[in-house]
PDB file of C-alpha atoms in Angstrom:
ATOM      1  CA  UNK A   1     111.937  90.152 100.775  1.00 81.00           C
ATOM      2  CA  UNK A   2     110.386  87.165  99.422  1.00 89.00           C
ATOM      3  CA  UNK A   3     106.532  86.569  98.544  1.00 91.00           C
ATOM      4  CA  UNK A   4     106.307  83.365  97.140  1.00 93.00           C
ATOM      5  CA  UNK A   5     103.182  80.932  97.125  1.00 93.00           C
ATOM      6  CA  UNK A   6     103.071  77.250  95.321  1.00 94.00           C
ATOM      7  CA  UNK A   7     100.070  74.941  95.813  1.00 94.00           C
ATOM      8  CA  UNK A   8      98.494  72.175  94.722  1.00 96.00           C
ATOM      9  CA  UNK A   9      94.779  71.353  95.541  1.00 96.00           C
ATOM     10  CA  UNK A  10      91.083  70.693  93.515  1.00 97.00           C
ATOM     11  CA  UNK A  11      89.305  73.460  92.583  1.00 97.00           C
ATOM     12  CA  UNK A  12      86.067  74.416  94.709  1.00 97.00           C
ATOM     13  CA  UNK A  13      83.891  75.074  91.967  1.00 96.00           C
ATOM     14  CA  UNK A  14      84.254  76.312  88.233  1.00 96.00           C
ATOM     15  CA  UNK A  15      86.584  79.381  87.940  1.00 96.00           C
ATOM     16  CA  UNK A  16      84.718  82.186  87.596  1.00 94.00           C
ATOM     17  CA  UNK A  17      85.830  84.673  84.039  1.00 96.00           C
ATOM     18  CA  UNK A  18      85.389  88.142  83.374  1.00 95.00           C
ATOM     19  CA  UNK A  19      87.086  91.001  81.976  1.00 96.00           C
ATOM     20  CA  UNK A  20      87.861  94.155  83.332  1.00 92.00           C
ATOM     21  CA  UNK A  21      86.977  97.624  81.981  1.00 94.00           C
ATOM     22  CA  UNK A  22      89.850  97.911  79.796  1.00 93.00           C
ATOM     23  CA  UNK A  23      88.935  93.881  78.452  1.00 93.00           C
ATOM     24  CA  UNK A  24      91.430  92.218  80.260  1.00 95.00           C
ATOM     25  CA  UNK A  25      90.490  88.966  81.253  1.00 96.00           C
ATOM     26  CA  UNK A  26      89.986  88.006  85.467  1.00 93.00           C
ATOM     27  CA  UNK A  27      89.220  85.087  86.372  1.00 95.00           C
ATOM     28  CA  UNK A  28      88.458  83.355  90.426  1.00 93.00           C
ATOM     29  CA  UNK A  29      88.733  80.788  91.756  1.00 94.00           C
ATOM     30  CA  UNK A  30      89.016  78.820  95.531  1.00 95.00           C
ATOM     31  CA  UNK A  31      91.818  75.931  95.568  1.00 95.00           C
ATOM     32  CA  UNK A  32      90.877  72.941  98.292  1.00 96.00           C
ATOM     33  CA  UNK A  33      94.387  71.997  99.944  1.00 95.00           C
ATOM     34  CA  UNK A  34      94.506  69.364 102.129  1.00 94.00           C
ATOM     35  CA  UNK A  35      96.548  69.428 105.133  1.00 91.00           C
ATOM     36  CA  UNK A  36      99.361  66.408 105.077  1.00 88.00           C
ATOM     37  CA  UNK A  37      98.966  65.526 108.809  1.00 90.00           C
ATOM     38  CA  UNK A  38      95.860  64.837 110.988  1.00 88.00           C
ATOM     39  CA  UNK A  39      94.261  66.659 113.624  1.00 88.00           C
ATOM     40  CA  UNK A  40      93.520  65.428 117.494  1.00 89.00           C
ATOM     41  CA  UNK A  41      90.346  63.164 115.990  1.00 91.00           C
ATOM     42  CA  UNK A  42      92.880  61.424 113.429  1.00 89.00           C
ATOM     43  CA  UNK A  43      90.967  63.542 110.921  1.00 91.00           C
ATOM     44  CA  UNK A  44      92.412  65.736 107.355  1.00 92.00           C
ATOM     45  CA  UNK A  45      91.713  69.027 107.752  1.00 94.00           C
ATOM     46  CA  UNK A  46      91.024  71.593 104.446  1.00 95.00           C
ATOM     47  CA  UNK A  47      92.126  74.605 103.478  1.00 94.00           C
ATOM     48  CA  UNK A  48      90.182  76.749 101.230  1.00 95.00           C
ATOM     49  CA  UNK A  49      92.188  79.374  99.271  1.00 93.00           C
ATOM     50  CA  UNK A  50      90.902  82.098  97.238  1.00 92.00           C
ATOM     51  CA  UNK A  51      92.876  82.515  94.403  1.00 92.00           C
ATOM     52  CA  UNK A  52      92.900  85.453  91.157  1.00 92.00           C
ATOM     53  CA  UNK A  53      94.396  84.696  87.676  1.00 93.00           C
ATOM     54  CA  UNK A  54      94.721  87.440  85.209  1.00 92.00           C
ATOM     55  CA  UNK A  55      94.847  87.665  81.075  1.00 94.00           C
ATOM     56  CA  UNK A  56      94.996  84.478  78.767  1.00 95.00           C
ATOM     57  CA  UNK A  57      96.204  82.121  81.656  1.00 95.00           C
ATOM     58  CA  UNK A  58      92.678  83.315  83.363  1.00 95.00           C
ATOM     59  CA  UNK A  59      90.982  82.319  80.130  1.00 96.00           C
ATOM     60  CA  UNK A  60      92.845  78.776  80.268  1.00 96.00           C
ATOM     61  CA  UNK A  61      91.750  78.140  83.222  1.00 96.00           C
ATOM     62  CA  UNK A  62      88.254  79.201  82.477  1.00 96.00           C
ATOM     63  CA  UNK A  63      88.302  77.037  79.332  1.00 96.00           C
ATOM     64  CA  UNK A  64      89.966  73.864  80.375  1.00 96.00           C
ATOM     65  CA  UNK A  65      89.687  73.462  84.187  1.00 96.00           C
ATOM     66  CA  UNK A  66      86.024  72.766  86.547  1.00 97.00           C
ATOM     67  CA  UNK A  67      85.535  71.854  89.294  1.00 97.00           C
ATOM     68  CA  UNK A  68      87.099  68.734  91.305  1.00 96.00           C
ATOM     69  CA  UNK A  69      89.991  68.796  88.951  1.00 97.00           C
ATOM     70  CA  UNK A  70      94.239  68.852  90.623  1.00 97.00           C
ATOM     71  CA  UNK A  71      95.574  71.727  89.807  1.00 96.00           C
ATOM     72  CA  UNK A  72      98.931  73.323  90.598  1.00 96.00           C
ATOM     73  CA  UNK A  73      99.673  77.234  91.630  1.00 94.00           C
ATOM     74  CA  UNK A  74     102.296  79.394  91.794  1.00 94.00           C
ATOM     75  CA  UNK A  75     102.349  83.259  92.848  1.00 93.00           C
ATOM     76  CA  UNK A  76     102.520  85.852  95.832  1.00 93.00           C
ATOM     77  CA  UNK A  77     100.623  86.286  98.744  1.00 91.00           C
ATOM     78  CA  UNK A  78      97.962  89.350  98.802  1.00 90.00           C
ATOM     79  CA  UNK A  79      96.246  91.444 101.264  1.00 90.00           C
ATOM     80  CA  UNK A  80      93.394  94.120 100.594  1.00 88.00           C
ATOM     81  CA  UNK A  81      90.413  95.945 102.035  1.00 90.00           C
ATOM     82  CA  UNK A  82      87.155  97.149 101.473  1.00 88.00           C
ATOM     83  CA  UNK A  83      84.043  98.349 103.384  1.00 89.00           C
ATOM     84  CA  UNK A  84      80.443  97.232 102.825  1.00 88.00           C
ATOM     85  CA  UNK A  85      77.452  98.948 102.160  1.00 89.00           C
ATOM     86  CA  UNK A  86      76.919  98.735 105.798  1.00 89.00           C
ATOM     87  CA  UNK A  87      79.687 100.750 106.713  1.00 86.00           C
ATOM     88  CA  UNK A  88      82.115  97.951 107.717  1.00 89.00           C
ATOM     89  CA  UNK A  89      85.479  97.040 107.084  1.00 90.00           C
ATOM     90  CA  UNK A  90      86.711  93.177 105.273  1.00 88.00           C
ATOM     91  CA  UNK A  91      89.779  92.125 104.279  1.00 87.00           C
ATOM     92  CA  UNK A  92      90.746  89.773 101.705  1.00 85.00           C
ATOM     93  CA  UNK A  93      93.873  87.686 101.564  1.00 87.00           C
ATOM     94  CA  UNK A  94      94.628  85.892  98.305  1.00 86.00           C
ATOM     95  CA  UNK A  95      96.681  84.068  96.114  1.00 88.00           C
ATOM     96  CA  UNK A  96      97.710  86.169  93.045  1.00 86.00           C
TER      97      UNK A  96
END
């Protein structure tokens, strides 16, 4: 099986850094990719990706990249779940 991501977009806002428990950097971060063809209305459509970068590429990133800047990204494809406070259920699919 193959799980295999590579994009290229501007970055949403400044990643966001911090380290886990154990000190290992984590940093987020949501990747604007445009869509190469037009919709009904002649109009570019966006897709907004959440992405996760770990260790000193997190810190990198952190350090060198904000927001509005081209960036490129490569990695797998990533479900998860969690449930709220409330009692309900969200899922999470993101670039790792």
């Amino acid at each position: 099986m193959l799980n295999n991501v590579s994009l290229i977009g501007r970055l949403v806002r400044d990643p966001d850094l911090r380290f886990s428990p154990n000190g290992k950097a984590v940093a987020n971060f949501t990747l604007a990719v445009g869509r190469p063809f037009a919709n009904q209305n002649n109009e570019y459509e966006v897709d907004y990706i959440n992405c996760v970068i770990w260790g000193k590429p997190a810190e990198n990133l952190a350090e060198y990249q904000r927001k509005g800047n081209l960036i490129g990204v490569e990695g797998r494809l990533q479900t998860r779940s969690y449930q709220t406070n409330q009692g309900d259920r969200r899922y999470v699919t993101e670039v790792i």
